[in-house]
PDB file of C-alpha atoms and ligand atoms in Angstrom:
ATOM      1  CA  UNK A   5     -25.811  -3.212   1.004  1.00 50.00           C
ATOM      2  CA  UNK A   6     -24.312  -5.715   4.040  1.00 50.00           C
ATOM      3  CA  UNK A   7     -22.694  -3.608   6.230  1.00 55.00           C
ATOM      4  CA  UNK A   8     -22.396  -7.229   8.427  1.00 57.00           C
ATOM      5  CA  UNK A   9     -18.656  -7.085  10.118  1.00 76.00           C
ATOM      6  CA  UNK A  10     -17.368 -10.900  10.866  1.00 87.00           C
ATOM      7  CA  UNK A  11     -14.220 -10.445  13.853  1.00 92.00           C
ATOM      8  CA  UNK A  12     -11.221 -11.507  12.816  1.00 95.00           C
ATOM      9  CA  UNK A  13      -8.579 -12.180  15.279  1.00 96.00           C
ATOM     10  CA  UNK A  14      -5.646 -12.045  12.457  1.00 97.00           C
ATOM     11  CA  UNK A  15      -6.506 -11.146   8.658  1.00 98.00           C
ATOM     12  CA  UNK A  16      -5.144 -14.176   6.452  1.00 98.00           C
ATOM     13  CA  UNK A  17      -5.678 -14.214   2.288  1.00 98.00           C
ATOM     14  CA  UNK A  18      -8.633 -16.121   2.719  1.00 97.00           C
ATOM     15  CA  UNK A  19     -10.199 -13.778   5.197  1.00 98.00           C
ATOM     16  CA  UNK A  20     -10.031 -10.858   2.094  1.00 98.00           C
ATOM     17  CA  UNK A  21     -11.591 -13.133  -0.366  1.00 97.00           C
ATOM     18  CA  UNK A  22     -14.333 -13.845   2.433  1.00 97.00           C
ATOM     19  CA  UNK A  23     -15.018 -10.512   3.158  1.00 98.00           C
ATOM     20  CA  UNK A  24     -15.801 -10.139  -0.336  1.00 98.00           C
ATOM     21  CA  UNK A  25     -18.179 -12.402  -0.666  1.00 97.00           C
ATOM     22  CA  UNK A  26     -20.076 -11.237   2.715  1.00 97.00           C
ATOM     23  CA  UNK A  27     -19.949  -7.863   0.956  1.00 97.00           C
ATOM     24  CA  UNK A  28     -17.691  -6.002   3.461  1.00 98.00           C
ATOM     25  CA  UNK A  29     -15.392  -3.708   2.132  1.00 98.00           C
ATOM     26  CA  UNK A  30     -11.638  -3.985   3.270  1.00 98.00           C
ATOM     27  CA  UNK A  31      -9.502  -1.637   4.640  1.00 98.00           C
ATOM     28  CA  UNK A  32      -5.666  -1.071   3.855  1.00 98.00           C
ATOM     29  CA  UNK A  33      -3.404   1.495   4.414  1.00 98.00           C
ATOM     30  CA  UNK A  34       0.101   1.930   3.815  1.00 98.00           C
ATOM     31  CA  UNK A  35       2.604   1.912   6.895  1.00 98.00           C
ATOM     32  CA  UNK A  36       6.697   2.024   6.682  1.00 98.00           C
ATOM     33  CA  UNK A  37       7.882   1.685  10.504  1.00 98.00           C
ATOM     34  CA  UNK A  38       7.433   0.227  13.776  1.00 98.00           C
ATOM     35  CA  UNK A  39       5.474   2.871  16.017  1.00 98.00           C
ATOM     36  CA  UNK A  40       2.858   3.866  12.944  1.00 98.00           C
ATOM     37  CA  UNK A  41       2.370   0.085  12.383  1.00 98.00           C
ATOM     38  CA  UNK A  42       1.372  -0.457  16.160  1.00 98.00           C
ATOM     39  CA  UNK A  43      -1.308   2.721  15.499  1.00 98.00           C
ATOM     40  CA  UNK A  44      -2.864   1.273  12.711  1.00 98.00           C
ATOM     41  CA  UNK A  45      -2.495  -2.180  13.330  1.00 98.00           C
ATOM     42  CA  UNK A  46      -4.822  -1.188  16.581  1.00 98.00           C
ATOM     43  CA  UNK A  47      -7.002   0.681  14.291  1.00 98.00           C
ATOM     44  CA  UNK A  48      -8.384  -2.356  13.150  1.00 98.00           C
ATOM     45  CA  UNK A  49      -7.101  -1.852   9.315  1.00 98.00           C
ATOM     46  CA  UNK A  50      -7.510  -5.115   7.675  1.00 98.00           C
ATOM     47  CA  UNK A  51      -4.287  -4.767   5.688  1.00 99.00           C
ATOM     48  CA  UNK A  52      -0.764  -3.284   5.928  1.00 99.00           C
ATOM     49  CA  UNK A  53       0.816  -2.478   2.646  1.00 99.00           C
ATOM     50  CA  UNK A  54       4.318  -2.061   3.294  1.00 99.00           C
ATOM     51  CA  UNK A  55       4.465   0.235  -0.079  1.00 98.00           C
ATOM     52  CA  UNK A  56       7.444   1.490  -1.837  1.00 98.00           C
ATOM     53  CA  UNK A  57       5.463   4.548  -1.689  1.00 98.00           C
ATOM     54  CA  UNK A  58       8.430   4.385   1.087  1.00 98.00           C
ATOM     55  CA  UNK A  59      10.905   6.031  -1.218  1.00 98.00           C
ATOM     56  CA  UNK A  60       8.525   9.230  -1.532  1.00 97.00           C
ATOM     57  CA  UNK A  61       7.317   9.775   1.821  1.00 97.00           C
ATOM     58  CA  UNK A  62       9.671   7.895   3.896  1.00 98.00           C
ATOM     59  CA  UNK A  63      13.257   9.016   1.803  1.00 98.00           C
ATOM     60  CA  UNK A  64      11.883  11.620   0.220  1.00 97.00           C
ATOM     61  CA  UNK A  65      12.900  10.617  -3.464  1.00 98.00           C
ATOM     62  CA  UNK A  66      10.644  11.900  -6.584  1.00 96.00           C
ATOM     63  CA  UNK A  67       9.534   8.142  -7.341  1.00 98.00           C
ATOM     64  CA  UNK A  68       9.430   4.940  -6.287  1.00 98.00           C
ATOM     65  CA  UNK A  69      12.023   3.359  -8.169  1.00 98.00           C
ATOM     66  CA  UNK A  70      15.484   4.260  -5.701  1.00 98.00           C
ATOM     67  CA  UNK A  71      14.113   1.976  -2.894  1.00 98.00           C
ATOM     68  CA  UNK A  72      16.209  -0.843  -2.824  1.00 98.00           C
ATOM     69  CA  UNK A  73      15.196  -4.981  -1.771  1.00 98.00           C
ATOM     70  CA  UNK A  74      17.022  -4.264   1.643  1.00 98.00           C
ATOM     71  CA  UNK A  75      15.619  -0.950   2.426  1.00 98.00           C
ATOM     72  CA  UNK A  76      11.876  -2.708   1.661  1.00 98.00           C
ATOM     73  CA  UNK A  77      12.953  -5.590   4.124  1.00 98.00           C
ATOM     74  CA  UNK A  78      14.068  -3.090   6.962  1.00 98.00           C
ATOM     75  CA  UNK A  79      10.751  -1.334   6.462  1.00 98.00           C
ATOM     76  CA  UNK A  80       8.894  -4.654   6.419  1.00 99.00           C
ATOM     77  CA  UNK A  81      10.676  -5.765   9.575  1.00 98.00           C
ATOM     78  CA  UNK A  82       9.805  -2.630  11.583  1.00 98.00           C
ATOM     79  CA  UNK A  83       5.844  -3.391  10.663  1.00 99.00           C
ATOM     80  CA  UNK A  84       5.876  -6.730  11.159  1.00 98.00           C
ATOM     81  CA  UNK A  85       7.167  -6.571  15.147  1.00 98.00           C
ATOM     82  CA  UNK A  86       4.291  -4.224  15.361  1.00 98.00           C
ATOM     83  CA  UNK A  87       1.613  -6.235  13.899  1.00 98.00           C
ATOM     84  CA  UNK A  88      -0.913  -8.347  15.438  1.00 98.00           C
ATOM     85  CA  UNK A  89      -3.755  -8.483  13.596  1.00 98.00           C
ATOM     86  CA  UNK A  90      -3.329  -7.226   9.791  1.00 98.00           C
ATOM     87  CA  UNK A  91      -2.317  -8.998   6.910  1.00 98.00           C
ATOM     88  CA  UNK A  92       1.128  -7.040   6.424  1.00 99.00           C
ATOM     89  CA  UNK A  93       1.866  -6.919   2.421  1.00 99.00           C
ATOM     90  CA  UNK A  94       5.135  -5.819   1.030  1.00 99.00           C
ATOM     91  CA  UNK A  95       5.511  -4.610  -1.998  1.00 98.00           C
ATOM     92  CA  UNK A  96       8.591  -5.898  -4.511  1.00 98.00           C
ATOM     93  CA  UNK A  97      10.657  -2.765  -5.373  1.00 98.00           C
ATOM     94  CA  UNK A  98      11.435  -1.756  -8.928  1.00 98.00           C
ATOM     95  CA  UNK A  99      14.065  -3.894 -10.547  1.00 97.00           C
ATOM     96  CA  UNK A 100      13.581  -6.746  -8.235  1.00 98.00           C
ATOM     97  CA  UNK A 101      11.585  -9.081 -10.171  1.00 98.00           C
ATOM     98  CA  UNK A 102      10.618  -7.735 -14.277  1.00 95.00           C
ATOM     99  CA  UNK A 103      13.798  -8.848 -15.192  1.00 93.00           C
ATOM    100  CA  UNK A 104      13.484 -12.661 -14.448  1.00 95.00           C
ATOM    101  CA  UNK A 105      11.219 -15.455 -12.825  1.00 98.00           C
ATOM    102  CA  UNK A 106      14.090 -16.999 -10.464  1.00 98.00           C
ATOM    103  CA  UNK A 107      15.155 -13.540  -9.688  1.00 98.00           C
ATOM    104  CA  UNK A 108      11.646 -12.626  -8.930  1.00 98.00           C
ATOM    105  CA  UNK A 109      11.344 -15.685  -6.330  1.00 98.00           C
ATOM    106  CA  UNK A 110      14.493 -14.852  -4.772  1.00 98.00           C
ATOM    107  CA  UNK A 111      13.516 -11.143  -4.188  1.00 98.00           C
ATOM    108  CA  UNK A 112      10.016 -12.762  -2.705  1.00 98.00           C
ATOM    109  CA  UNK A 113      11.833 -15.204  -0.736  1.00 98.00           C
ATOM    110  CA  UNK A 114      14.317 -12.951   0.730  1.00 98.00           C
ATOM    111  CA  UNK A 115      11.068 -10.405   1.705  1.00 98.00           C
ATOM    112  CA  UNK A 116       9.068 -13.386   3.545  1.00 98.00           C
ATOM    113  CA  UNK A 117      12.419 -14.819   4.997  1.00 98.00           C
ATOM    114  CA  UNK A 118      14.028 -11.811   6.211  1.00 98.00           C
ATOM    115  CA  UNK A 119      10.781  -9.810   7.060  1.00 98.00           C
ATOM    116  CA  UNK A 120       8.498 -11.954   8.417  1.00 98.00           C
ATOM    117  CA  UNK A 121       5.768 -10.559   5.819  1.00 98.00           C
ATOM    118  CA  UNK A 122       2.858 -12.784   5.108  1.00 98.00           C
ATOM    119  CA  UNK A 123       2.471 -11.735   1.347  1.00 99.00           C
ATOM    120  CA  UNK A 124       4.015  -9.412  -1.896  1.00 99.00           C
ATOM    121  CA  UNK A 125       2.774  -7.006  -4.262  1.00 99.00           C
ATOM    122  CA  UNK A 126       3.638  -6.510  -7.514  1.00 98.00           C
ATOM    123  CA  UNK A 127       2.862  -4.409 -10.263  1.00 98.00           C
ATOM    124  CA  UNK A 128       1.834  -4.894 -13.781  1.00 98.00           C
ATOM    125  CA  UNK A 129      -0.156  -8.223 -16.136  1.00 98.00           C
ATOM    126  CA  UNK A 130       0.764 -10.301 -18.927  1.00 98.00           C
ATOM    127  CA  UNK A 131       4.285  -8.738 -18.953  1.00 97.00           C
ATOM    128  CA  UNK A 132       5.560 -10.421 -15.434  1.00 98.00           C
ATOM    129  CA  UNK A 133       3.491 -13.092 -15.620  1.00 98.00           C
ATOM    130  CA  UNK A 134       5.975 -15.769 -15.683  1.00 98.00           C
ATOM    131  CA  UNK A 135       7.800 -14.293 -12.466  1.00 98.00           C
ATOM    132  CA  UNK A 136       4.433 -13.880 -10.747  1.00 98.00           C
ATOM    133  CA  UNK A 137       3.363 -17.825 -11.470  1.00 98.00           C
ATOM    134  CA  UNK A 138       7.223 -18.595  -9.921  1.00 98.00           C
ATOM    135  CA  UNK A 139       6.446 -16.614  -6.635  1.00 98.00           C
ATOM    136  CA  UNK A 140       2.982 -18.368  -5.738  1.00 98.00           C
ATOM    137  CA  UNK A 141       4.351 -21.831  -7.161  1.00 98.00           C
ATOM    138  CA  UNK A 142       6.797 -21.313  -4.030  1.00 98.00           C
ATOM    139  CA  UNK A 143       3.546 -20.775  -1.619  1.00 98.00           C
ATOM    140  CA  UNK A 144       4.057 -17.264  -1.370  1.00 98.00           C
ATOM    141  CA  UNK A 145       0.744 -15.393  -1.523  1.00 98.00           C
ATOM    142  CA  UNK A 146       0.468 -12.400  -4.582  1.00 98.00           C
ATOM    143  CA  UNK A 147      -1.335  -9.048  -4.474  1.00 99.00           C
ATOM    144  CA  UNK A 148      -1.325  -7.529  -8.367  1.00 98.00           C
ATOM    145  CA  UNK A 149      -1.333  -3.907  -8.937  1.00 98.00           C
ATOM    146  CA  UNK A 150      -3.068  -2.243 -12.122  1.00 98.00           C
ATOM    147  CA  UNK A 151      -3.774   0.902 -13.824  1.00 98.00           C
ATOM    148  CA  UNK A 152      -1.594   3.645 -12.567  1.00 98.00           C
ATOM    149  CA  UNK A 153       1.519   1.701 -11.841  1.00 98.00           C
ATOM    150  CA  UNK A 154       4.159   4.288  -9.966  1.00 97.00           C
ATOM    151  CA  UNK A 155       7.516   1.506 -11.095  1.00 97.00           C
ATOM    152  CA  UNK A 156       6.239   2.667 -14.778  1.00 96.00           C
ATOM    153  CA  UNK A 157       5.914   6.043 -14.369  1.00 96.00           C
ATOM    154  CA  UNK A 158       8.675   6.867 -16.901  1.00 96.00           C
ATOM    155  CA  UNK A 159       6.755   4.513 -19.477  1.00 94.00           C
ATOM    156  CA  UNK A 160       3.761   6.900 -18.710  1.00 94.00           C
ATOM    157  CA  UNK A 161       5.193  10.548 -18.485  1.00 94.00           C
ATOM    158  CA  UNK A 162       2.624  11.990 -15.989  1.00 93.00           C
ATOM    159  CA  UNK A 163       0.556   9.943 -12.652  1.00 94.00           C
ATOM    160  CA  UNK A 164      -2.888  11.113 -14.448  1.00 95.00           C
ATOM    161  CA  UNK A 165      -5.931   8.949 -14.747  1.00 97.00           C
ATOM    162  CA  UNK A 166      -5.007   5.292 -16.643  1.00 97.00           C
ATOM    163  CA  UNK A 167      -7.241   3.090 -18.658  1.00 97.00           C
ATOM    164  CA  UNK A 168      -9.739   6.334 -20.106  1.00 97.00           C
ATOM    165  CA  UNK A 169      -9.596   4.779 -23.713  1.00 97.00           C
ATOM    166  CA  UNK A 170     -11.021   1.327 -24.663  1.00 98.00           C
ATOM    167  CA  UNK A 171      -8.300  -0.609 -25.247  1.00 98.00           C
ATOM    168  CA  UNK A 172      -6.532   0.047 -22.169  1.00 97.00           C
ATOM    169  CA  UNK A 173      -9.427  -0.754 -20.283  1.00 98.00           C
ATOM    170  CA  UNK A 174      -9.576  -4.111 -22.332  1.00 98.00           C
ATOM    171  CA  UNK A 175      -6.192  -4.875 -21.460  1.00 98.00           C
ATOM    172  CA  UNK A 176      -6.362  -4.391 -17.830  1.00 98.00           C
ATOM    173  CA  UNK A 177      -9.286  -6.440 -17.762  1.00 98.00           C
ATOM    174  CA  UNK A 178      -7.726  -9.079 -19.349  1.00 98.00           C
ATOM    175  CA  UNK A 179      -4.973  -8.968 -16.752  1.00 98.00           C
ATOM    176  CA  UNK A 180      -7.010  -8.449 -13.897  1.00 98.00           C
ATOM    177  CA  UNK A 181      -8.491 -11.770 -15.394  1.00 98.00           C
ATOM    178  CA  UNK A 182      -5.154 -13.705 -15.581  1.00 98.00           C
ATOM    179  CA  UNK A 183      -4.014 -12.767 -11.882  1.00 98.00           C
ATOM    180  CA  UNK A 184      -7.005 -13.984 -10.548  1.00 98.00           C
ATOM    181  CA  UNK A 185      -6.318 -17.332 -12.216  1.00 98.00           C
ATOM    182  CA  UNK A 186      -2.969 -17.929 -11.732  1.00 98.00           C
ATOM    183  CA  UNK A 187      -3.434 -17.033  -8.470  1.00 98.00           C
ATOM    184  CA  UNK A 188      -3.433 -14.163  -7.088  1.00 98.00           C
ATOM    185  CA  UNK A 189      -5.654 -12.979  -3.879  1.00 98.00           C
ATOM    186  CA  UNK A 190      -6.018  -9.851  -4.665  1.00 98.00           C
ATOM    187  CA  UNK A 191      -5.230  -6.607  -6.929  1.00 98.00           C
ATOM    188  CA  UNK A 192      -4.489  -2.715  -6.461  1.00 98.00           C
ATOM    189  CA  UNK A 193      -6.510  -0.740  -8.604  1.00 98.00           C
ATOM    190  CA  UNK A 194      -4.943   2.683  -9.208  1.00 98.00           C
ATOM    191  CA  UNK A 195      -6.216   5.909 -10.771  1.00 98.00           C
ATOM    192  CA  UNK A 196      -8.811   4.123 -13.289  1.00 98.00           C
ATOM    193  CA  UNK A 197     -12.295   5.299 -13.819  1.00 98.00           C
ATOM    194  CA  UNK A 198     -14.945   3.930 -11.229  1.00 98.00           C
ATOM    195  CA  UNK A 199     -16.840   2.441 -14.181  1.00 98.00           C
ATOM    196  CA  UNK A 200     -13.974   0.343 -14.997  1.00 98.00           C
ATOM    197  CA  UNK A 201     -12.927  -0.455 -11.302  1.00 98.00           C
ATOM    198  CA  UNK A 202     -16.720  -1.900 -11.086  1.00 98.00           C
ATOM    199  CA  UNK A 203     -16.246  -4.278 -14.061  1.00 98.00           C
ATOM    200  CA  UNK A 204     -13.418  -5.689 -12.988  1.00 98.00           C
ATOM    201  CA  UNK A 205     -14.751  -6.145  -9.691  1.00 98.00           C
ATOM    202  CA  UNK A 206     -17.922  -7.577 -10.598  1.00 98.00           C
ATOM    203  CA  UNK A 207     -15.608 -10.009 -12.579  1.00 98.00           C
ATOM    204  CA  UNK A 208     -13.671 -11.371 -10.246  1.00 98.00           C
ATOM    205  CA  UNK A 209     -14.161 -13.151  -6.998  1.00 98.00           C
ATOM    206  CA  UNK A 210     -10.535 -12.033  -5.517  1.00 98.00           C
ATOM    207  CA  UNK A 211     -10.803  -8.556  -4.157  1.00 98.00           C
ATOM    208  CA  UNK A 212      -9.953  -5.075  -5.723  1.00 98.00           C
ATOM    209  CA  UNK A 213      -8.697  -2.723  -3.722  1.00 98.00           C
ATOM    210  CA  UNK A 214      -8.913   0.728  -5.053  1.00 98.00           C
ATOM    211  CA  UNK A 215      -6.723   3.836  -4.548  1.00 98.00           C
ATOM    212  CA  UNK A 216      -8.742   6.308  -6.791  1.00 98.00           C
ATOM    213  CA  UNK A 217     -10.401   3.781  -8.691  1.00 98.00           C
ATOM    214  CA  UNK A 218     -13.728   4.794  -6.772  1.00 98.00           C
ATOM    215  CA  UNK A 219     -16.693   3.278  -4.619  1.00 98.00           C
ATOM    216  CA  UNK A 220     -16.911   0.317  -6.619  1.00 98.00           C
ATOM    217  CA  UNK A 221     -13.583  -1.272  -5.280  1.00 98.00           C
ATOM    218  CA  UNK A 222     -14.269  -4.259  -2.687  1.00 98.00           C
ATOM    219  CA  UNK A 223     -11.575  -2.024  -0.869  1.00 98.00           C
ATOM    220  CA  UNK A 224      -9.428   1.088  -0.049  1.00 98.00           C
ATOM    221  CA  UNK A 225      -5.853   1.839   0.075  1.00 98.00           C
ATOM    222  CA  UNK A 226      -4.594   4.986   0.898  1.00 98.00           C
ATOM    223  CA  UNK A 227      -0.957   6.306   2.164  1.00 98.00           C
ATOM    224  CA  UNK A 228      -1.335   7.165   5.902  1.00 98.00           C
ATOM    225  CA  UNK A 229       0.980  10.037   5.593  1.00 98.00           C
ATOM    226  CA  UNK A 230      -1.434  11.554   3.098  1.00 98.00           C
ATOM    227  CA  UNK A 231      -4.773  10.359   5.098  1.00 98.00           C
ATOM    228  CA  UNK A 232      -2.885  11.766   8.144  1.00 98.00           C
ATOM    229  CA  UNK A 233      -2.351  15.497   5.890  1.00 98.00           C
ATOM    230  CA  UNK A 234       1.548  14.789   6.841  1.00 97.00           C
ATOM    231  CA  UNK A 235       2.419  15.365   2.928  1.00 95.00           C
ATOM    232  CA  UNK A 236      -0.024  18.563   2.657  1.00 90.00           C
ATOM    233  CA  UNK A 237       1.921  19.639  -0.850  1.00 90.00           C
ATOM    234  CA  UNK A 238       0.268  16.126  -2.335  1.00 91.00           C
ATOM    235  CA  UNK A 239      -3.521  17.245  -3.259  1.00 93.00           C
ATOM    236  CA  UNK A 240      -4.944  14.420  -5.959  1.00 96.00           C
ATOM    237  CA  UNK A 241      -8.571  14.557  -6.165  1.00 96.00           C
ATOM    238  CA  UNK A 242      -9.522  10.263  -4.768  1.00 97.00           C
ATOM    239  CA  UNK A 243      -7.718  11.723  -1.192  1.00 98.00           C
ATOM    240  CA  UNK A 244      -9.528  12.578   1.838  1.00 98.00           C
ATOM    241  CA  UNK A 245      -7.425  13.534   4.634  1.00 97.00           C
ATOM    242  CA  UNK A 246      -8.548  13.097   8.296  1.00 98.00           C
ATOM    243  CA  UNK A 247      -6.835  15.342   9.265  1.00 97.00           C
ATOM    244  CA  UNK A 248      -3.964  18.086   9.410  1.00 97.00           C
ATOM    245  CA  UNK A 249      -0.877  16.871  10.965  1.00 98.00           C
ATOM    246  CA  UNK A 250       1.422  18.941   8.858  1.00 98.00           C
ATOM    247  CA  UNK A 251       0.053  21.971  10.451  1.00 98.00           C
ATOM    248  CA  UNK A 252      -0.396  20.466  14.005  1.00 98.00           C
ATOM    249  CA  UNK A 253       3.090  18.870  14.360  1.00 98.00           C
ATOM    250  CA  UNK A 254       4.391  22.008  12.987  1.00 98.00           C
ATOM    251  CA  UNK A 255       2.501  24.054  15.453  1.00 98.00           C
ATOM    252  CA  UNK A 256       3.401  21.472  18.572  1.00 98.00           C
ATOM    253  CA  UNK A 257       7.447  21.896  17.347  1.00 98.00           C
ATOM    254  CA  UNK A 258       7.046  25.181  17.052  1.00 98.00           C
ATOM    255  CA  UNK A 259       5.626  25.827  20.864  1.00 98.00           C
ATOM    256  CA  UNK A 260       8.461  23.031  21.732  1.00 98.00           C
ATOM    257  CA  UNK A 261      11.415  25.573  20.238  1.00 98.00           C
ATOM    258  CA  UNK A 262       9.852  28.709  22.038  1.00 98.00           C
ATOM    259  CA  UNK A 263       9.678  27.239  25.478  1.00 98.00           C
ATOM    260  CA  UNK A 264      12.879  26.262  25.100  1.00 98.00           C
ATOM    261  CA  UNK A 265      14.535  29.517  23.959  1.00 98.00           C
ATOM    262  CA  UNK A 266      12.124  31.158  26.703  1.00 98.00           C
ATOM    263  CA  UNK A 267      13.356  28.658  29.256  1.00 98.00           C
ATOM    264  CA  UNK A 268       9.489  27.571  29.974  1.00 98.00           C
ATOM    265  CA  UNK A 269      11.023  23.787  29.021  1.00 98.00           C
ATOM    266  CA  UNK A 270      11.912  22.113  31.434  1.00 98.00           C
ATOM    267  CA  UNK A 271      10.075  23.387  34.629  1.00 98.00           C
ATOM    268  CA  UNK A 272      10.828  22.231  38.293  1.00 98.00           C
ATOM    269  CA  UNK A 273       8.585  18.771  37.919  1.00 98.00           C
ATOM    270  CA  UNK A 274       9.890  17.935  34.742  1.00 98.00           C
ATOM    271  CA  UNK A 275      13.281  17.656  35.822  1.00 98.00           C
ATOM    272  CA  UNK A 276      15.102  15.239  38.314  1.00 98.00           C
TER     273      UNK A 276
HETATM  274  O1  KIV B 285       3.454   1.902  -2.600  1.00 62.04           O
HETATM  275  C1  KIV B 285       2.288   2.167  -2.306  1.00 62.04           C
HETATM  276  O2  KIV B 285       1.993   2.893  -1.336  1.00 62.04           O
HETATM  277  C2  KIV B 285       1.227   1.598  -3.130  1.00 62.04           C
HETATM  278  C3  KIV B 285      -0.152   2.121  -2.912  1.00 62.04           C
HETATM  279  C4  KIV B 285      -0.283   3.448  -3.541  1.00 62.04           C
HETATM  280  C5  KIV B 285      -1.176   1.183  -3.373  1.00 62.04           C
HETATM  281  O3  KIV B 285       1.478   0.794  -3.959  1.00 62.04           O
END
């Protein structure tokens, strides 16, 4: 396996399909404000997903589908005066563009206009088809997502593995198939089996990115609150966390409150 790393100065769509083909695996991670942006932007992650993963771990709601078109533009703004490097995707919020093609481009438009994001993600196949051909006839570059699809999750009942039984594979092969030819430069693969994540990917020349869809994805996705061990009550079996910062920031407020009830904070050179 290559493990050959080509620099690139700024990530564009072409750079992902390129590091594809040279066999290096991306990196993406999810990011929702300014000062995290700036961390992982100098991290070297290849991509930014601006998620609406935003309404769970940045607002705190049970699902993705609260987060409003605005709210996803304020998020995307915050990245995007942090970013120099990373291709910074947003992600169209629930409700924003199912319903209708020209709504669809008008959500997309407002995003790139308003944001300053270089692409949009959106979830689901043959069913938004139409709205995604509208948003890359307007030159506005596509990311799909796949399998586990968090704007459905009411369509599913539970976030367990997708795709298990034959014809749901089929299907998502099928419309892993059709976003690659209408356009798209990439898709999200989430919560399939690894078997299935390697078809697709040996299918297409567009990258997959996975998010427990296993090593066979040409990359990863993660949320960085959960890589970081922020959201320590979220424990799904595809996430490695890096580390513990639930228990650390906890520890370092903790220490914070005590020196300040004990008077320790401030001493004679921290004041003026
Ligand atoms: O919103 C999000 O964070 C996502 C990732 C889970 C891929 O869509």
């Amino acid at each position: 396996m290559s493990t050959a790393k080509k620099e690139y100065k700024r990530v564009t769509v072409k750079s992902l399909v390129e590091m594809k083909s040279n066999g290096e695996k991306i990196s993406m991670l999810t990011a929702y404000d300014y000062s995290m942006a700036k961390i992982v932007d100098a991290a070297q992650v290849d991509v930014i997903l601006v998620g609406d993963s935003a309404s769970n771990v940045m607002a705190g709601h049970e699902t993705t589908l609260p987060i409003t078109l605005d709210q996803m533009i304020y998020h995307a703004s915050s990245v995007i005066r942090a970013v120099e490097r990373a291709l910074v995707v947003v992600d169209l919020p629930f409700g924003s563009y199912q319903s209708d093609p020209k709504e669809a481009l008008r959500s997309a438009i407002r995003i790139m206009k308003e944001s300053g994001a270089h692409a949009v993600k959106v979830e689901g196949g043959l069913e938004i088809k139409d709205s995604v051909k509208r948003i890359l006839a307007a030159g506005i570059p596509v990311m799909g997502h796949l399998g586990l699809t968090p704007q459905s999750i009411y369509k599913f009942g539970t976030y367990t593995v997708r795709a298990k039984e034959e014809e749901e594979a089929q299907k998502l092969l099928e419309d892993a198939a059709m976003l690659e030819k209408l356009g798209c430069f990439g898709i999200v693969l989430e919560k399939i089996p690894a078997e299935l994540t390697k078809k697709v990917s040996e299918k297409l020349t567009i990258p997959t990115i996975g998010i427990g869809g296993g090593k066979h994805a040409d990359g990863q996705v993660l949320v960085v609150h959960d890589l970081l061990g922020m959201t320590h009550e979220f424990n799904p079996r595809f996430l490695r966390r890096y580390m513990n910062l639930y228990e650390e920031m906890g520890s370092a407020i903790s220490n914070y409150v005590k020196d300040v009830k004990s008077m320790d904070f401030p001493n004679d050179e921290e004041q003026y």
